[in-house]
Tab-separated table of C-alpha atoms in Angstrom:
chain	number	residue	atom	x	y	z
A	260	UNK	CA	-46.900	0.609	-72.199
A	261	UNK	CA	-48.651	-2.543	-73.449
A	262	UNK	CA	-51.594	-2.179	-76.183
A	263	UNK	CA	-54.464	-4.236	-74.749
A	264	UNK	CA	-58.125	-4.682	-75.048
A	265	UNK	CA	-60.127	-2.806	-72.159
A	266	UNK	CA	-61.070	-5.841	-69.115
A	267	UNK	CA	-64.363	-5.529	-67.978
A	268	UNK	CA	-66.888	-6.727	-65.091
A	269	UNK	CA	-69.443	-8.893	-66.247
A	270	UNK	CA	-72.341	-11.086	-63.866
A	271	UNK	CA	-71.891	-14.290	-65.058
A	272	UNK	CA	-75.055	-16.501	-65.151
A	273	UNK	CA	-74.543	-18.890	-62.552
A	274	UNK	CA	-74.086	-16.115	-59.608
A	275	UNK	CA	-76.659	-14.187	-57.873
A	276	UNK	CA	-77.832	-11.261	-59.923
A	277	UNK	CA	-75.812	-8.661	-57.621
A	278	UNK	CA	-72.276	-10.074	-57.831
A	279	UNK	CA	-70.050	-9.948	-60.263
A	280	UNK	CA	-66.340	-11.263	-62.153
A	281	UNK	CA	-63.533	-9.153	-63.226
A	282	UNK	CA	-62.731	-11.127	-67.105
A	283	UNK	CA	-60.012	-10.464	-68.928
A	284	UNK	CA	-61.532	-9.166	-72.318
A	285	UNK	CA	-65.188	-7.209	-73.139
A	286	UNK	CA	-65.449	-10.567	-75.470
A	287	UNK	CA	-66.020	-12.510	-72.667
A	288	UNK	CA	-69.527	-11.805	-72.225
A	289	UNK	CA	-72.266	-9.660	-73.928
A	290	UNK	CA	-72.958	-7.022	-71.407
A	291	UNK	CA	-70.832	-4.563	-72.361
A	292	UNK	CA	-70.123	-5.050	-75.825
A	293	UNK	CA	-73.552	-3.386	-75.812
A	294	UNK	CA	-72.262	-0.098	-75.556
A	295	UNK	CA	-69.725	-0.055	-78.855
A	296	UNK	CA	-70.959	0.262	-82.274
A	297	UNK	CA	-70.925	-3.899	-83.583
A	298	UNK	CA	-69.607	-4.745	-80.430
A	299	UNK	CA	-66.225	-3.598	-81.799
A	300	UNK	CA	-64.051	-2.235	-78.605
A	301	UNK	CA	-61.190	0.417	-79.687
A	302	UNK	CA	-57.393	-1.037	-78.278
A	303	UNK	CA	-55.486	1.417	-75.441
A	304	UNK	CA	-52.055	1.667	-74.957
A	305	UNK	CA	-52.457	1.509	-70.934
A	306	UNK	CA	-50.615	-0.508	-68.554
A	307	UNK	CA	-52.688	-4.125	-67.935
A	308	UNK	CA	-52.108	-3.638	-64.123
A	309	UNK	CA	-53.812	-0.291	-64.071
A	310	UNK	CA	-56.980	-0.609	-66.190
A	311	UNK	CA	-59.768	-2.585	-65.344
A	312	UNK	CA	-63.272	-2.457	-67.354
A	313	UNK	CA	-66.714	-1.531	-65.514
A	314	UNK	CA	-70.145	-2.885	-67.036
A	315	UNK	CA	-71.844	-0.163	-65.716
A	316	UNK	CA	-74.591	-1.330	-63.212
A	317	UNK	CA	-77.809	0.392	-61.419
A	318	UNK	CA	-81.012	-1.171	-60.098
A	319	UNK	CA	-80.240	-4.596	-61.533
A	320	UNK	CA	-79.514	-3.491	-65.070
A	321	UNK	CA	-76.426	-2.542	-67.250
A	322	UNK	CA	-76.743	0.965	-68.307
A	323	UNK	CA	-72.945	1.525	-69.740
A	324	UNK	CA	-69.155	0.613	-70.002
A	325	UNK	CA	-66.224	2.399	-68.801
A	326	UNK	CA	-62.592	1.541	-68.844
A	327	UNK	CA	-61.089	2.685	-65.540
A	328	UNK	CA	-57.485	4.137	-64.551
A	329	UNK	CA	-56.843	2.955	-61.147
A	330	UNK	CA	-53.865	4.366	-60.931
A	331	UNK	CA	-54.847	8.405	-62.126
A	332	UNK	CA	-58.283	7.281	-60.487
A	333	UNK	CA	-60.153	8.819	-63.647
A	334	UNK	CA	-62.021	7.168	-66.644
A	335	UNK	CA	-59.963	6.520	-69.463
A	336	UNK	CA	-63.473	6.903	-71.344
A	337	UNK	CA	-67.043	5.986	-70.954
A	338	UNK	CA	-69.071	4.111	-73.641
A	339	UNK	CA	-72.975	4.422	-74.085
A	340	UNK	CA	-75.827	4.118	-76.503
A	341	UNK	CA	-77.015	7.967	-77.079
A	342	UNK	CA	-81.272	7.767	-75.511
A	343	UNK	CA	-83.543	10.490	-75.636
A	344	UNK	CA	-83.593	11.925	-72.253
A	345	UNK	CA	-87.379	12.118	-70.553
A	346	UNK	CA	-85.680	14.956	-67.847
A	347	UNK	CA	-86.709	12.662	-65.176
A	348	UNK	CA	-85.450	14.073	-61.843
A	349	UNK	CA	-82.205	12.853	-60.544
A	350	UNK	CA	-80.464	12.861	-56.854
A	351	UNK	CA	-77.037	13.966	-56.909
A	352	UNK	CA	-76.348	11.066	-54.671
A	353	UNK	CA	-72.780	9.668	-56.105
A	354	UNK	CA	-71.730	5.998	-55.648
A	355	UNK	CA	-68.734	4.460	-56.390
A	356	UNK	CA	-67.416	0.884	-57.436
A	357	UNK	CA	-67.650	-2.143	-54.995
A	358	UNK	CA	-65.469	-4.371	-56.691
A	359	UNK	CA	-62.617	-1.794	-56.967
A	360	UNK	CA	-62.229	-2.834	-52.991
A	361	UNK	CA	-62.661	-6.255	-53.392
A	362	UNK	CA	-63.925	-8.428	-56.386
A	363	UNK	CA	-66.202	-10.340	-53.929
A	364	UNK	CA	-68.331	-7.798	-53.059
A	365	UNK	CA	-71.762	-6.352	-55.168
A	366	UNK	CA	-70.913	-5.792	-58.944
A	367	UNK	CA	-73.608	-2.965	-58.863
A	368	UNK	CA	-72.414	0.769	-57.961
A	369	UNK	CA	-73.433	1.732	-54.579
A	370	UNK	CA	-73.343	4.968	-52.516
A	371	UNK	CA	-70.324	4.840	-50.766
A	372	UNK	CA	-72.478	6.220	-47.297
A	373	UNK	CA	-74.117	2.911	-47.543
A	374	UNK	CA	-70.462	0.786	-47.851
A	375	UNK	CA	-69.438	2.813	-45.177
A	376	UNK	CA	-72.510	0.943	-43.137
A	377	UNK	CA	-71.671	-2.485	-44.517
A	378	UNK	CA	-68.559	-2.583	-44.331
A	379	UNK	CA	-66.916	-0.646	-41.427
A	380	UNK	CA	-63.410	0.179	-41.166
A	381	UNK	CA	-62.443	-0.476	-44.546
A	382	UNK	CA	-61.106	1.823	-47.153
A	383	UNK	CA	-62.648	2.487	-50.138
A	384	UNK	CA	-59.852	4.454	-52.617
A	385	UNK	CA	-57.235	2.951	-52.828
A	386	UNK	CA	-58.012	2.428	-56.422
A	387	UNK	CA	-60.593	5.149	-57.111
A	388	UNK	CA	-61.596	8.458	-56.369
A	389	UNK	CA	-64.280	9.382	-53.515
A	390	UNK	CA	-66.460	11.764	-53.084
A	391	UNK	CA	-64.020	13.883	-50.287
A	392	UNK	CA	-61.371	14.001	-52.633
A	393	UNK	CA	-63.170	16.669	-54.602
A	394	UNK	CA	-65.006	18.701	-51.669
A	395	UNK	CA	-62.921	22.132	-51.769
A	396	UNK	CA	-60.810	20.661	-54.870
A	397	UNK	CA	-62.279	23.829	-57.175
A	398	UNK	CA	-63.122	21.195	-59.809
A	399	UNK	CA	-66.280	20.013	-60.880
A	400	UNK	CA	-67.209	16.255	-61.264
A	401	UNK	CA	-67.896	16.511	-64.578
A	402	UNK	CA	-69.735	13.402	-66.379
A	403	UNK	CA	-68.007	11.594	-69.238
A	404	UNK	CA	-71.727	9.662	-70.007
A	405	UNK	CA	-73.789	12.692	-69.199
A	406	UNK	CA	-77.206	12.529	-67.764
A	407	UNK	CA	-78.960	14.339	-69.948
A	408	UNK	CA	-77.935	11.742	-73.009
A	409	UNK	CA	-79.894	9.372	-71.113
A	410	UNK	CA	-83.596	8.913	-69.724
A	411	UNK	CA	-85.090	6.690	-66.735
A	412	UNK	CA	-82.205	4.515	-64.326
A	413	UNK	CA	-79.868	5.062	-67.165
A	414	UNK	CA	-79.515	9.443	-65.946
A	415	UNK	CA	-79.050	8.224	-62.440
A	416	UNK	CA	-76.512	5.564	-63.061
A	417	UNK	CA	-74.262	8.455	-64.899
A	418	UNK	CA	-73.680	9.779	-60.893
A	419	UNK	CA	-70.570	7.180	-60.158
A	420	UNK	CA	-67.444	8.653	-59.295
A	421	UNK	CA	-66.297	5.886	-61.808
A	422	UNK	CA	-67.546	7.998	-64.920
A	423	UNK	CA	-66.190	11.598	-63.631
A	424	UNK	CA	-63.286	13.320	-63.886
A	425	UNK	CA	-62.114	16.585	-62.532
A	426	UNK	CA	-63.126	19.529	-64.522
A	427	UNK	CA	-62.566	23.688	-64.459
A	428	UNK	CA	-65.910	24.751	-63.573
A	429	UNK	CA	-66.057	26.807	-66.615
A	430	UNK	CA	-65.439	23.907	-69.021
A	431	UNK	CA	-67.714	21.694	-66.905
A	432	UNK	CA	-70.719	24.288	-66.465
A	433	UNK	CA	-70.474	26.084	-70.045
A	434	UNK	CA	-68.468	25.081	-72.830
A	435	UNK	CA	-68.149	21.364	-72.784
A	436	UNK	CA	-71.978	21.484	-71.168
A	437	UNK	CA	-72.966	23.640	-74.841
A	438	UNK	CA	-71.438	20.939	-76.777
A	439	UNK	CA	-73.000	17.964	-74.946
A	440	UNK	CA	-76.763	20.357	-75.875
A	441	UNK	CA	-75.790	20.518	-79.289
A	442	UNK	CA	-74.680	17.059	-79.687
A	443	UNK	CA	-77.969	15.641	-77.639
A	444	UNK	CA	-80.284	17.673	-80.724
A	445	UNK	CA	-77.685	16.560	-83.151
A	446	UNK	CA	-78.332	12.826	-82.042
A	447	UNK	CA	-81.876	12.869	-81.662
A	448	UNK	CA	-81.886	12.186	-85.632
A	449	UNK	CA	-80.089	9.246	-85.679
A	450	UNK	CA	-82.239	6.045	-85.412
A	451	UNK	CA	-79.018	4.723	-82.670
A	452	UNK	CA	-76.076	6.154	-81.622
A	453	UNK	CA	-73.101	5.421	-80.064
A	454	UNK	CA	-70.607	7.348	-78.145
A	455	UNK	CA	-67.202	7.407	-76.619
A	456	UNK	CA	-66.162	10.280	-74.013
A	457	UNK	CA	-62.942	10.136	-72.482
A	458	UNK	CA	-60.234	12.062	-70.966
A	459	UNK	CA	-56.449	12.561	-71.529
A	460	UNK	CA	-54.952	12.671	-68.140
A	461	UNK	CA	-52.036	15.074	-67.536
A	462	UNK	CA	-48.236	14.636	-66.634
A	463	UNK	CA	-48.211	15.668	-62.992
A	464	UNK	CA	-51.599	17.494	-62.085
A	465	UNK	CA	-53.566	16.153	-59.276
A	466	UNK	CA	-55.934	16.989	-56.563
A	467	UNK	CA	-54.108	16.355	-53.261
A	468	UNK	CA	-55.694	15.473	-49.807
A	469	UNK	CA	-53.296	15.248	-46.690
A	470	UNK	CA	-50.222	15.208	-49.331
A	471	UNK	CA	-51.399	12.444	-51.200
A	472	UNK	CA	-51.539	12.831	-55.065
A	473	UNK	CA	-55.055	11.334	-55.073
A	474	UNK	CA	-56.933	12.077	-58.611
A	475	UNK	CA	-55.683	12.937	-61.738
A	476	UNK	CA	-56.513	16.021	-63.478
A	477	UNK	CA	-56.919	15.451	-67.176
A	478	UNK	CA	-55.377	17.683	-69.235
A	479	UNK	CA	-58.097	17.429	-72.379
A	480	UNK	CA	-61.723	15.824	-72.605
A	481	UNK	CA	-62.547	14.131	-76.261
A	482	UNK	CA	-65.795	13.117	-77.402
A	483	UNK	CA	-66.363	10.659	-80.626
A	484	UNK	CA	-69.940	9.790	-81.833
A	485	UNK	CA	-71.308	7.156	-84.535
A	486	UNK	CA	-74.976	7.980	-86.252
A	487	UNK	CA	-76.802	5.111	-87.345
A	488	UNK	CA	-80.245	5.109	-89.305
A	489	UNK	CA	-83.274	2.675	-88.832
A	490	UNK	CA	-81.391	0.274	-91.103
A	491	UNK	CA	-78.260	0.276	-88.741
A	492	UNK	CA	-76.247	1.938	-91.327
A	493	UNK	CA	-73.867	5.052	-90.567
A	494	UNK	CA	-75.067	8.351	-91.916
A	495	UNK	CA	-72.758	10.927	-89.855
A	496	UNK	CA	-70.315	10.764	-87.434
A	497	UNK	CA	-67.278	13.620	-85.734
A	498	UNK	CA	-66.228	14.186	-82.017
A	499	UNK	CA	-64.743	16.916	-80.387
A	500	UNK	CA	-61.866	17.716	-77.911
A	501	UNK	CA	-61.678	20.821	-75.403
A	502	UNK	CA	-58.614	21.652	-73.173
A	503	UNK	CA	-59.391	21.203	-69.030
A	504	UNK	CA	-58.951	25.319	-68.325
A	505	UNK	CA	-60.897	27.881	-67.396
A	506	UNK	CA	-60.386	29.910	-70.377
A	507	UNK	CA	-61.031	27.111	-73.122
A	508	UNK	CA	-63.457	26.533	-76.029
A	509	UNK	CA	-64.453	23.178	-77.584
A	510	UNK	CA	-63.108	22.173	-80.905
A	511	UNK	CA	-65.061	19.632	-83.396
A	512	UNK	CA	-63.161	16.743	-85.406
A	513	UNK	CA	-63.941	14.445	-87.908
A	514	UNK	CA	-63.308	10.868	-86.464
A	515	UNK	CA	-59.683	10.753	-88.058
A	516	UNK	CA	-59.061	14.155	-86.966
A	517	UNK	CA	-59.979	12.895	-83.472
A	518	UNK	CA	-57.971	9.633	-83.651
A	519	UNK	CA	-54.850	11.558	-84.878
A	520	UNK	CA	-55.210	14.127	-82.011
A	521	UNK	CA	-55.746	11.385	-79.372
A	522	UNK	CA	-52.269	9.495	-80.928
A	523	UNK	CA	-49.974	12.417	-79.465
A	524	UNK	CA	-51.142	11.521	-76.242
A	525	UNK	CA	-52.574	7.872	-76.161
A	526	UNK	CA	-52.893	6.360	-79.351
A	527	UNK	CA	-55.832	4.008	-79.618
A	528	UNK	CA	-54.384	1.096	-82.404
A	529	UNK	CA	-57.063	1.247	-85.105
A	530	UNK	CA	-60.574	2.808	-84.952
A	531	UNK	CA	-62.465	3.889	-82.033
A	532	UNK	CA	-65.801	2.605	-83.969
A	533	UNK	CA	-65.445	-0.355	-86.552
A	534	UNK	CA	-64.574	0.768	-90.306
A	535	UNK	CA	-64.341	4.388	-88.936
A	536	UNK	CA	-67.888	4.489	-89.062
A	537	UNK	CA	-68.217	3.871	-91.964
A	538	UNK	CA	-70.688	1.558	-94.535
């Protein structure tokens, strides 16, 4: 597999404020460089042909990255900028990805009921996962960028297929859910924080409609955090990985513990925040 830097979507300044471009590097533009500690984005041994980078968009406005298996139709992670969540009510009203049917089309997420109206006929997953594919699946669609680690748009525009992968419900609804509450009070003290959430996806476990291996079920779900004080320096950072079963418990890491762990599966070259997080 070739080591690459994530691609990304980006609305480049001379086109309408609802379309978008697929570039070949997060450097390309400043939307989504945003979302990583110093703009620094962590290298993936993926294949080129089946990774493509989403800037995040809702009501106008970038709210978070996410580098995107096509292929295993999962995340490969999510990246975001930890806010204090204001519990503002949220519709469980999941959209997916325009431009993952064709580049031409709106760069912001959109229910895929409304798509369906626009654009009749056409189908919409060939490179990602819909909303059918986990009706009666027995897994969850459990949020890499959860909702409650953000506040206003920014909790509604964590409900895209785009940032979900399929979880036990018992990982989904209780243990990895307890570490996301510990980690929102744990990040409430930090002046800014950044955070990576991903998934390892497994060898040959999939949810199947009509014989079709359609989305990938991760074997593991990581986490990896960087704590920053009102001077922008790093006071405290760590991450966590839990295995994608019903019987499984969440287990913290120090960054190099995490980056070590991750390397027996998918081996990010370097750091997954710049100097480790470090001054």
């Amino acid at each position: 597999m070739q080591v690459l830097a994530a691609l990304c979507f980006l609305v480049v300044a001379h086109l309408p404020p609802l379309r978008g471009e697929v570039v070949e590097s997060f450097h390309r533009g400043p939307h989504c460089l945003d979302f990583f500690y110093k703009g620094m984005v962590p290298k993936w041994n993926v294949p080129k042909r089946n990774t493509v980078c989403l800037c995040q968009r809702f009501n106008n406005r970038y709210h978070f990255a996410t580098l995107y298996d096509t292929l295993h139709r999962i995340p490969v992670y999510s990246a975001y900028r930890f806010q204090t969540s204001n519990n503002d009510p949220t519709r469980n009203d999941w959209c997916i990805e325009p431009q993952l049917v064709d580049r031409s089309w709106n760069a912001g997420m959109e229910e895929e009921k409304d798509l369906i109206t626009e654009h009749k006929g056409v189908y919409f997953g060939e490179r990602q996962a819909l909303e059918e594919d986990y009706i009666n699946s027995n897994y969850d669609r459990g949020h890499l960028n959860p909702k409650q680690h953000q506040s206003g748009d920014s909790r509604q525009a964590t409900f895209t297929l785009t940032n979900v992968v399929p979880q036990t419900p018992n990982l989904n609804q209780k243990a990895w859910n307890d570490y996301e509450t510990y980690l929102q009070k744990n990040l409430k003290t930090c002046w800014q924080a950044y955070v990576l959430v991903g998934a390892i996806p497994s060898a040959n476990n999939w949810i199947i409609k009509n014989n079709v291996k359609r989305v990938n079920i991760p074997d593991h779900i990581w986490n990896a955090y960087c704590c920053l004080d009102n001077n922008g320096r790093p006071i405290s950072s760590g991450g966590a990985t839990a295995p994608n079963t019903e019987k499984t418990s969440v287990k913290r890491h120090t960054l190099s513990e995490l980056k070590e762990f991750l390397s027996q599966y998918q081996s990010p070259v370097g750091e997954l925040f710049l100097n480790n997080c470090g001054a």
